[in-house]
Amino acid sequence: MSVSTLYNHIKRFQNRRKKEKQQKKEEKELLKEQELLEKEKLQRKIESDKQKDKDFFEYLPAAYNEHKNEPIDENKILFVERRYTELTNSFIVLYDYLIENYNFDIHVHYLDEIAAERQDYIENCRKMLIDMATAKCVFLTDANEAVSCVDKREETIVVQLWHGCGAFKKFGMSTADLIFGGDSNEQLRHPTYKNNNIITVSSPEVIWAYSEAMNIPESEGIIKPLGISRTDVFFDENFAQKARKKLYEKYPFTKDKKIILYAPTFRGRVKNAKSPTRLSLGLMHYVLSEEYVVLLNLHPLIQERPKIANHLSNFAADVTGEMTIDELIAISDICISDYSSMVFEYSLMNKPMIFFAFDIENYLDWRGFYYEYDELTPGPVLTDTEEVVDYIKDIDNLFDPDEVKRFREKFMSSCDGNSTKRILEEAFGVETLKKHQKKGE
């Protein structure tokens, strides 16, 4: 080996060693930086937890306690909307029924948990709790840490209307050991279903699931199969007629076409919810556009909605926020969903359902279901758009209405068009309602 060759070998070796040292140094610095970030993250969580404890163990209960010994206002009813700044459809049927038929003093509180700054959210909670301290009845449709943080007086009745039917995706304590769920210790430390006196569900079949999720023993008799108030609209013929008229005015291209409703649930966590994009509207347009149109209704938590291509504008429309999910259920001919609880309501229509579950394995790991997925799907489970298109093309031969009927009888037996009336009678009693009934009603 020549001297020059040896020199080059040594030089390459030295350079390699130098590069390895530099790489190790960078890796060490990166690890140190990550450890620092983790420490900062942990410190922020500790500070956040301390502040939460102070808010929900001291500040908010103190505001409630200051007024809870004042006389109850037998006329006062609260509607407490946790996430949004308007009443959702889970409230609206019962709210309208009270306004139309009874002389109650109705107060509405918007906590605005998602969009508001933390201090504004806490202030909204404080004002609500002061009002709740002398209220006869409080209606909720979701978990509520503010209502749950106080030592509620017995005279106030809290009614949990809940925002979904049946029991599909796991929630609450049922998700404590899953990726989606919160820490079980945190859920026990800051409960969100405490102080509920009545929790309405869609059938006796699902009581056990709500008992598990809300950490409320079935033996307490709080979870009641009174039906879900918002489902009453599906038994009102005028509701569907008005919804169809509204659709044709907003989206004229839908007239004289059959309607496919695509209503997937969100993916990810609540604060960064995303919509699935696997279903090919282009292929559906190519095969089905002569007979069908597609209406997309995305979960309200999704902030960035997928765009529909311009050349599909006479075939598909994202109607999220323009039409309510109840309106869409009432007027659509076919529903495509995945893991959304709206399929329970859709079963009341006795129309075809398709379950587009291309990511079923990931979703099971992420959140989990209360029943085997096959029990929750009264229709075909498909994983690509070609299968969806083929099924729709032959839907008259493939659809099994008896399968939907069995599903409905199992999970929706208490939803018969009279749920709102039963809930109010359970909450107030028939005699109290008569006293507050408007004259001429």
Short mmCIF file of C-alpha atoms in Angstrom, two decimals:
data_model
loop_
_atom_site.label_atom_id
_atom_site.label_comp_id
_atom_site.label_asym_id
_atom_site.label_seq_id
_atom_site.Cartn_x
_atom_site.Cartn_y
_atom_site.Cartn_z
CA MET A 1 0.00 0.00 0.00
CA SER A 2 1.43 3.34 -1.00
CA VAL A 3 1.91 6.19 1.45
CA SER A 4 -0.72 8.30 -0.33
CA THR A 5 -3.26 5.49 -0.18
CA LEU A 6 -2.58 4.93 3.51
CA TYR A 7 -2.89 8.64 4.13
CA ASN A 8 -6.28 8.71 2.38
CA HIS A 9 -7.50 5.77 4.46
CA ILE A 10 -6.45 7.49 7.66
CA LYS A 11 -8.03 10.74 6.55
CA ARG A 12 -11.35 9.04 5.73
CA PHE A 13 -11.27 7.24 9.08
CA GLN A 14 -10.64 10.49 10.93
CA ASN A 15 -13.44 12.23 9.05
CA ARG A 16 -15.81 9.37 9.81
CA ARG A 17 -14.88 9.47 13.49
CA LYS A 18 -15.33 13.22 13.51
CA LYS A 19 -18.74 12.90 11.86
CA GLU A 20 -19.78 10.18 14.33
CA LYS A 21 -18.73 12.38 17.26
CA GLN A 22 -20.68 15.29 15.82
CA GLN A 23 -23.71 13.08 15.28
CA LYS A 24 -23.54 11.77 18.85
CA LYS A 25 -23.19 15.32 20.12
CA GLU A 26 -26.24 16.41 18.12
CA GLU A 27 -28.22 13.38 19.31
CA LYS A 28 -27.25 14.16 22.90
CA GLU A 29 -28.29 17.79 22.49
CA LEU A 30 -31.57 16.74 20.86
CA LEU A 31 -32.27 14.29 23.69
CA LYS A 32 -31.51 17.01 26.21
CA GLU A 33 -33.84 19.38 24.36
CA GLN A 34 -36.60 16.76 24.29
CA GLU A 35 -36.15 16.12 28.01
CA LEU A 36 -36.40 19.86 28.63
CA LEU A 37 -39.55 20.09 26.53
CA GLU A 38 -41.05 17.12 28.40
CA LYS A 39 -40.21 18.79 31.72
CA GLU A 40 -41.80 22.03 30.54
CA LYS A 41 -44.85 20.13 29.30
CA LEU A 42 -45.13 18.31 32.63
CA GLN A 43 -44.75 21.59 34.51
CA ARG A 44 -47.49 23.20 32.40
CA LYS A 45 -49.76 20.23 33.11
CA ILE A 46 -49.07 20.47 36.83
CA GLU A 47 -49.88 24.18 36.78
CA SER A 48 -52.98 23.55 34.66
CA ASP A 49 -54.15 20.80 37.03
CA LYS A 50 -53.62 23.08 40.02
CA GLN A 51 -55.65 25.82 38.37
CA LYS A 52 -58.39 23.36 37.45
CA ASP A 53 -58.53 22.12 41.03
CA LYS A 54 -58.79 25.69 42.27
CA ASP A 55 -61.56 26.52 39.76
CA PHE A 56 -63.65 23.39 40.27
CA PHE A 57 -63.00 22.69 43.94
CA GLU A 58 -63.07 26.27 45.24
CA TYR A 59 -64.00 29.15 42.92
CA LEU A 60 -67.05 27.71 41.14
CA PRO A 61 -68.54 25.87 44.14
CA ALA A 62 -68.19 29.07 46.20
CA ALA A 63 -70.22 31.00 43.61
CA TYR A 64 -72.96 28.35 43.73
CA ASN A 65 -72.95 28.03 47.53
CA GLU A 66 -73.37 31.76 47.98
CA HIS A 67 -76.87 31.49 46.46
CA LYS A 68 -78.02 27.92 47.03
CA ASN A 69 -79.86 28.68 50.27
CA GLU A 70 -82.04 31.26 48.56
CA PRO A 71 -85.61 30.14 47.74
CA ILE A 72 -86.01 27.92 44.69
CA ASP A 73 -87.74 29.60 41.77
CA GLU A 74 -90.32 26.96 40.83
CA ASN A 75 -90.74 28.57 37.40
CA LYS A 76 -87.06 28.69 36.41
CA ILE A 77 -85.59 26.23 33.93
CA LEU A 78 -82.01 26.30 32.64
CA PHE A 79 -80.70 24.96 29.34
CA VAL A 80 -76.91 24.61 29.55
CA GLU A 81 -75.05 24.27 26.25
CA ARG A 82 -71.49 23.23 26.98
CA ARG A 83 -69.62 23.48 23.67
CA TYR A 84 -71.45 25.76 21.27
CA THR A 85 -73.00 29.24 21.14
CA GLU A 86 -76.48 28.19 20.05
CA LEU A 87 -78.88 25.49 21.13
CA THR A 88 -78.19 22.22 19.34
CA ASN A 89 -80.86 19.89 17.98
CA SER A 90 -80.51 17.75 21.11
CA PHE A 91 -82.18 20.60 23.04
CA ILE A 92 -84.39 22.25 20.49
CA VAL A 93 -87.41 19.91 20.38
CA LEU A 94 -87.91 19.99 24.14
CA TYR A 95 -87.11 23.72 24.30
CA ASP A 96 -89.71 24.55 21.63
CA TYR A 97 -92.27 22.28 23.30
CA LEU A 98 -91.87 24.13 26.60
CA ILE A 99 -92.09 27.55 24.93
CA GLU A 100 -95.24 26.60 23.01
CA ASN A 101 -97.12 24.88 25.82
CA TYR A 102 -96.00 26.14 29.24
CA ASN A 103 -95.36 29.32 31.22
CA PHE A 104 -91.89 28.62 32.58
CA ASP A 105 -89.08 31.16 32.96
CA ILE A 106 -86.47 29.68 30.64
CA HIS A 107 -82.80 30.72 30.86
CA VAL A 108 -80.15 29.58 28.35
CA HIS A 109 -76.43 29.47 29.17
CA TYR A 110 -73.68 28.98 26.58
CA LEU A 111 -70.46 27.88 28.27
CA ASP A 112 -68.51 28.01 24.98
CA GLU A 113 -65.88 25.56 26.19
CA ILE A 114 -64.23 25.03 22.79
CA ALA A 115 -63.83 28.53 21.35
CA ALA A 116 -63.63 30.71 24.45
CA GLU A 117 -60.46 31.55 26.35
CA ARG A 118 -60.08 29.49 29.52
CA GLN A 119 -60.88 32.39 31.84
CA ASP A 120 -63.97 33.29 29.79
CA TYR A 121 -65.18 29.69 29.92
CA ILE A 122 -64.78 29.63 33.71
CA GLU A 123 -66.65 32.92 33.99
CA ASN A 124 -69.48 31.48 31.87
CA CYS A 125 -69.58 28.50 34.23
CA ARG A 126 -69.68 30.80 37.27
CA LYS A 127 -72.66 32.78 35.93
CA MET A 128 -74.48 29.58 35.05
CA LEU A 129 -73.95 28.08 38.52
CA ILE A 130 -75.23 31.22 40.24
CA ASP A 131 -78.37 30.94 38.12
CA MET A 132 -78.61 27.19 38.71
CA ALA A 133 -78.50 27.69 42.50
CA THR A 134 -82.17 28.74 42.49
CA ALA A 135 -83.41 26.82 39.44
CA LYS A 136 -86.08 24.15 39.55
CA CYS A 137 -84.76 22.19 36.58
CA VAL A 138 -81.57 22.08 34.48
CA PHE A 139 -81.33 20.42 31.07
CA LEU A 140 -77.99 19.15 29.68
CA THR A 141 -77.04 17.19 26.56
CA ASP A 142 -73.42 16.38 27.32
CA ALA A 143 -70.88 15.73 30.06
CA ASN A 144 -70.58 18.83 32.24
CA GLU A 145 -67.78 19.40 34.72
CA ALA A 146 -69.28 22.66 36.01
CA VAL A 147 -72.67 21.22 36.96
CA SER A 148 -70.85 18.24 38.49
CA CYS A 149 -68.46 20.23 40.70
CA VAL A 150 -71.03 21.53 43.20
CA ASP A 151 -72.94 20.04 46.11
CA LYS A 152 -76.30 20.37 44.37
CA ARG A 153 -79.39 21.12 46.39
CA GLU A 154 -82.01 18.35 46.28
CA GLU A 155 -84.81 20.61 45.04
CA THR A 156 -83.09 21.15 41.68
CA ILE A 157 -83.62 18.41 39.08
CA VAL A 158 -80.85 17.91 36.50
CA VAL A 159 -81.98 16.13 33.34
CA GLN A 160 -79.35 14.73 30.97
CA LEU A 161 -80.99 14.56 27.53
CA TRP A 162 -77.76 13.27 25.94
CA HIS A 163 -76.85 14.04 22.32
CA GLY A 164 -76.93 10.58 20.80
CA CYS A 165 -79.05 7.45 20.67
CA GLY A 166 -78.13 3.84 21.29
CA ALA A 167 -74.63 2.95 22.45
CA PHE A 168 -72.01 2.90 19.70
CA LYS A 169 -68.60 4.44 20.46
CA LYS A 170 -67.26 4.17 23.98
CA PHE A 171 -67.05 7.34 26.06
CA GLY A 172 -66.43 8.49 29.62
CA MET A 173 -65.05 5.86 31.98
CA SER A 174 -65.41 3.23 29.25
CA THR A 175 -62.47 4.82 27.42
CA ALA A 176 -60.22 5.28 30.45
CA ASP A 177 -57.76 2.63 29.26
CA LEU A 178 -57.94 3.45 25.54
CA ILE A 179 -56.01 5.95 23.42
CA PHE A 180 -59.02 8.25 23.08
CA GLY A 181 -59.94 8.33 26.74
CA GLY A 182 -58.89 10.55 29.58
CA ASP A 183 -57.01 9.25 32.60
CA SER A 184 -59.35 7.33 34.94
CA ASN A 185 -57.95 9.11 38.02
CA GLU A 186 -58.64 12.48 36.39
CA GLN A 187 -62.19 11.42 35.48
CA LEU A 188 -62.83 10.37 39.05
CA ARG A 189 -61.21 13.51 40.46
CA HIS A 190 -63.28 15.79 38.20
CA PRO A 191 -66.46 13.85 37.37
CA THR A 192 -68.67 15.12 34.56
CA TYR A 193 -71.92 13.19 35.20
CA LYS A 194 -72.35 13.86 38.91
CA ASN A 195 -75.63 15.54 39.99
CA ASN A 196 -77.69 14.11 37.13
CA ASN A 197 -81.11 13.05 38.43
CA ILE A 198 -82.49 11.75 35.13
CA ILE A 199 -80.49 10.44 32.18
CA THR A 200 -82.60 9.60 29.14
CA VAL A 201 -81.66 6.76 26.80
CA SER A 202 -83.23 5.30 23.67
CA SER A 203 -84.03 1.78 24.95
CA PRO A 204 -83.65 -0.48 28.00
CA GLU A 205 -80.97 -2.41 26.08
CA VAL A 206 -78.33 0.32 26.42
CA ILE A 207 -78.71 1.26 30.09
CA TRP A 208 -75.69 -0.85 31.04
CA ALA A 209 -73.40 1.05 28.65
CA TYR A 210 -74.34 4.47 30.06
CA SER A 211 -73.97 3.09 33.56
CA GLU A 212 -70.40 2.03 32.75
CA ALA A 213 -69.48 5.24 30.91
CA MET A 214 -70.93 7.61 33.49
CA ASN A 215 -69.86 5.56 36.51
CA ILE A 216 -73.45 5.48 37.77
CA PRO A 217 -74.79 2.13 39.10
CA GLU A 218 -77.87 0.84 37.27
CA SER A 219 -79.44 0.19 40.68
CA GLU A 220 -79.77 3.94 41.31
CA GLY A 221 -82.48 4.09 38.63
CA ILE A 222 -81.22 7.40 37.24
CA ILE A 223 -80.70 6.09 33.69
CA LYS A 224 -84.18 5.77 32.23
CA PRO A 225 -85.41 4.47 28.83
CA LEU A 226 -87.72 7.44 28.25
CA GLY A 227 -86.56 7.91 24.68
CA ILE A 228 -84.53 10.75 23.16
CA SER A 229 -86.42 14.04 22.80
CA ARG A 230 -84.95 15.04 19.44
CA THR A 231 -86.24 11.84 17.76
CA ASP A 232 -89.84 13.04 18.05
CA VAL A 233 -89.40 15.01 14.81
CA PHE A 234 -89.06 11.78 12.81
CA PHE A 235 -92.70 11.00 13.56
CA ASP A 236 -93.88 14.40 12.29
CA GLU A 237 -94.79 14.32 8.58
CA ASN A 238 -94.55 18.12 8.29
CA PHE A 239 -90.95 18.03 9.46
CA ALA A 240 -89.77 16.04 6.43
CA GLN A 241 -91.82 18.18 4.03
CA LYS A 242 -90.30 21.39 5.39
CA ALA A 243 -86.82 19.89 5.27
CA ARG A 244 -87.23 18.83 1.64
CA LYS A 245 -88.47 22.30 0.67
CA LYS A 246 -85.50 23.87 2.43
CA LEU A 247 -83.10 21.55 0.60
CA TYR A 248 -84.54 22.33 -2.86
CA GLU A 249 -84.34 26.07 -2.20
CA LYS A 250 -80.72 25.91 -1.09
CA TYR A 251 -79.56 23.22 -3.53
CA PRO A 252 -81.82 23.13 -6.60
CA PHE A 253 -79.72 20.42 -8.30
CA THR A 254 -81.03 17.90 -5.75
CA LYS A 255 -84.60 18.09 -7.02
CA ASP A 256 -85.88 14.91 -8.75
CA LYS A 257 -82.85 12.97 -7.50
CA LYS A 258 -82.47 10.33 -4.82
CA ILE A 259 -80.36 11.50 -1.91
CA ILE A 260 -77.33 9.73 -0.49
CA LEU A 261 -76.38 11.10 2.92
CA TYR A 262 -72.70 10.70 3.84
CA ALA A 263 -72.33 11.37 7.57
CA PRO A 264 -69.03 10.06 8.95
CA THR A 265 -67.88 10.63 12.50
CA PHE A 266 -64.68 12.56 13.23
CA ARG A 267 -61.21 11.08 13.63
CA GLY A 268 -58.71 12.08 16.31
CA ARG A 269 -59.34 13.98 19.50
CA VAL A 270 -62.05 16.55 20.09
CA LYS A 271 -59.75 19.58 19.85
CA ASN A 272 -58.17 18.58 16.52
CA ALA A 273 -61.02 16.58 14.98
CA LYS A 274 -60.52 15.60 11.34
CA SER A 275 -62.81 14.21 8.64
CA PRO A 276 -62.08 11.02 6.68
CA THR A 277 -61.47 11.59 2.95
CA ARG A 278 -61.34 8.02 1.60
CA LEU A 279 -64.76 7.97 -0.11
CA SER A 280 -64.29 8.90 -3.80
CA LEU A 281 -66.99 11.34 -4.85
CA GLY A 282 -65.50 11.31 -8.35
CA LEU A 283 -66.18 7.60 -8.82
CA MET A 284 -69.64 7.91 -7.30
CA HIS A 285 -70.39 10.77 -9.70
CA TYR A 286 -69.20 8.73 -12.69
CA VAL A 287 -71.46 5.76 -11.87
CA LEU A 288 -74.44 7.16 -9.95
CA SER A 289 -75.02 10.80 -10.97
CA GLU A 290 -77.97 10.14 -13.27
CA GLU A 291 -80.09 8.92 -10.36
CA TYR A 292 -78.43 10.19 -7.16
CA VAL A 293 -76.86 13.20 -5.44
CA VAL A 294 -74.60 13.11 -2.38
CA LEU A 295 -74.99 15.36 0.67
CA LEU A 296 -72.11 15.50 3.14
CA ASN A 297 -72.76 16.24 6.79
CA LEU A 298 -69.56 16.39 8.82
CA HIS A 299 -69.24 16.33 12.58
CA PRO A 300 -69.59 19.86 14.06
CA LEU A 301 -66.23 19.51 15.82
CA ILE A 302 -64.39 19.40 12.47
CA GLN A 303 -62.94 22.84 11.72
CA GLU A 304 -61.20 22.19 8.37
CA ARG A 305 -63.65 20.55 6.01
CA PRO A 306 -62.51 18.80 2.80
CA LYS A 307 -63.26 20.73 -0.40
CA ILE A 308 -65.52 19.34 -3.11
CA ALA A 309 -64.12 19.67 -6.64
CA ASN A 310 -65.87 22.23 -8.86
CA HIS A 311 -66.85 19.67 -11.50
CA LEU A 312 -68.86 17.80 -8.84
CA SER A 313 -70.90 20.86 -7.78
CA ASN A 314 -74.10 19.51 -9.37
CA PHE A 315 -73.68 16.11 -7.76
CA ALA A 316 -72.34 16.66 -4.24
CA ALA A 317 -72.59 19.35 -1.58
CA ASP A 318 -71.26 19.81 1.93
CA VAL A 319 -74.41 20.87 3.77
CA THR A 320 -72.83 20.94 7.24
CA GLY A 321 -74.35 23.86 9.10
CA GLU A 322 -76.88 24.52 6.33
CA MET A 323 -79.12 21.54 7.07
CA THR A 324 -79.44 19.83 10.46
CA ILE A 325 -78.62 16.16 10.73
CA ASP A 326 -82.24 15.50 11.69
CA GLU A 327 -83.46 17.19 8.49
CA LEU A 328 -81.04 15.13 6.44
CA ILE A 329 -82.07 11.88 8.12
CA ALA A 330 -85.72 12.63 7.36
CA ILE A 331 -85.25 13.28 3.62
CA SER A 332 -82.39 11.04 2.48
CA ASP A 333 -82.88 7.73 0.70
CA ILE A 334 -79.60 6.05 1.65
CA CYS A 335 -77.22 6.72 4.51
CA ILE A 336 -73.47 6.06 4.39
CA SER A 337 -71.79 6.30 7.78
CA ASP A 338 -69.09 4.51 9.75
CA TYR A 339 -69.06 4.71 13.56
CA SER A 340 -71.54 7.53 14.08
CA SER A 341 -74.43 7.08 16.50
CA MET A 342 -76.75 8.78 14.01
CA VAL A 343 -77.37 5.35 12.48
CA PHE A 344 -79.64 4.64 15.45
CA GLU A 345 -81.87 7.56 14.50
CA TYR A 346 -81.66 6.56 10.84
CA SER A 347 -83.05 3.14 11.70
CA LEU A 348 -86.36 4.88 12.50
CA MET A 349 -86.64 5.63 8.76
CA ASN A 350 -86.37 1.95 7.80
CA LYS A 351 -84.13 2.86 4.85
CA PRO A 352 -80.82 1.39 3.61
CA MET A 353 -77.58 2.02 5.49
CA ILE A 354 -74.03 1.41 4.31
CA PHE A 355 -71.09 1.28 6.72
CA PHE A 356 -67.91 2.60 5.14
CA ALA A 357 -65.39 1.28 7.68
CA PHE A 358 -62.06 1.36 5.86
CA ASP A 359 -60.14 2.01 9.11
CA ILE A 360 -62.05 -0.28 11.44
CA GLU A 361 -58.97 -1.87 13.06
CA ASN A 362 -57.38 1.49 13.89
CA TYR A 363 -60.64 2.86 15.24
CA LEU A 364 -61.14 -0.14 17.51
CA ASP A 365 -57.68 0.43 19.01
CA TRP A 366 -58.36 4.16 19.27
CA ARG A 367 -61.76 4.19 20.97
CA GLY A 368 -63.67 0.92 20.92
CA PHE A 369 -67.38 0.02 20.77
CA TYR A 370 -69.94 -1.19 23.30
CA TYR A 371 -71.03 -4.06 21.07
CA GLU A 372 -69.38 -6.14 18.39
CA TYR A 373 -69.32 -4.01 15.25
CA ASP A 374 -71.51 -6.52 13.40
CA GLU A 375 -74.29 -5.94 15.96
CA LEU A 376 -74.12 -2.20 15.27
CA THR A 377 -74.35 -2.39 11.48
CA PRO A 378 -77.78 -3.19 9.97
CA GLY A 379 -76.29 -3.05 6.50
CA PRO A 380 -73.11 -4.00 4.59
CA VAL A 381 -69.68 -3.12 6.01
CA LEU A 382 -67.55 -1.95 3.09
CA THR A 383 -63.98 -0.68 2.80
CA ASP A 384 -63.63 0.97 -0.63
CA THR A 385 -65.71 3.16 -2.91
CA GLU A 386 -66.07 0.48 -5.59
CA GLU A 387 -67.93 -1.74 -3.12
CA VAL A 388 -70.16 1.17 -2.11
CA VAL A 389 -71.05 1.95 -5.74
CA ASP A 390 -71.75 -1.70 -6.57
CA TYR A 391 -74.08 -2.04 -3.57
CA ILE A 392 -76.03 1.11 -4.42
CA LYS A 393 -76.45 0.00 -8.05
CA ASP A 394 -78.19 -3.18 -6.85
CA ILE A 395 -79.72 -1.79 -3.65
CA ASP A 396 -83.30 -2.80 -4.45
CA ASN A 397 -82.26 -6.46 -4.38
CA LEU A 398 -79.69 -6.28 -1.59
CA PHE A 399 -81.39 -4.13 1.06
CA ASP A 400 -82.92 -6.14 3.94
CA PRO A 401 -85.55 -4.04 5.82
CA ASP A 402 -86.02 -6.79 8.42
CA GLU A 403 -82.40 -6.36 9.50
CA VAL A 404 -83.03 -2.66 10.16
CA LYS A 405 -86.27 -3.47 12.00
CA ARG A 406 -84.48 -5.86 14.38
CA PHE A 407 -81.80 -3.26 15.01
CA ARG A 408 -84.43 -0.57 15.70
CA GLU A 409 -86.39 -2.76 18.10
CA LYS A 410 -83.22 -3.54 20.06
CA PHE A 411 -81.69 -0.07 20.33
CA MET A 412 -84.54 2.42 19.72
CA SER A 413 -87.63 0.86 21.31
CA SER A 414 -88.33 3.89 23.54
CA CYS A 415 -88.32 6.39 20.66
CA ASP A 416 -91.92 6.53 19.44
CA GLY A 417 -92.67 10.22 18.90
CA ASN A 418 -93.67 10.84 22.54
CA SER A 419 -90.26 11.02 24.23
CA THR A 420 -90.40 14.75 25.01
CA LYS A 421 -93.73 14.42 26.80
CA ARG A 422 -92.50 11.45 28.88
CA ILE A 423 -89.29 13.26 29.85
CA LEU A 424 -91.15 16.36 31.05
CA GLU A 425 -93.64 14.28 33.01
CA GLU A 426 -90.77 12.40 34.66
CA ALA A 427 -88.95 15.65 35.51
CA PHE A 428 -91.87 17.78 36.73
CA GLY A 429 -94.83 15.48 37.29
CA VAL A 430 -98.18 15.75 35.52
CA GLU A 431 -99.74 18.07 38.11
CA THR A 432 -96.90 20.61 38.00
CA LEU A 433 -97.07 20.69 34.21
CA LYS A 434 -100.81 21.33 34.37
CA LYS A 435 -100.23 24.30 36.68
CA HIS A 436 -97.79 25.83 34.21
CA GLN A 437 -99.78 25.03 31.09
CA LYS A 438 -100.64 28.00 28.90
CA LYS A 439 -104.31 28.87 28.72
CA GLY A 440 -106.07 27.38 25.73
CA GLU A 441 -103.46 24.63 25.37
#
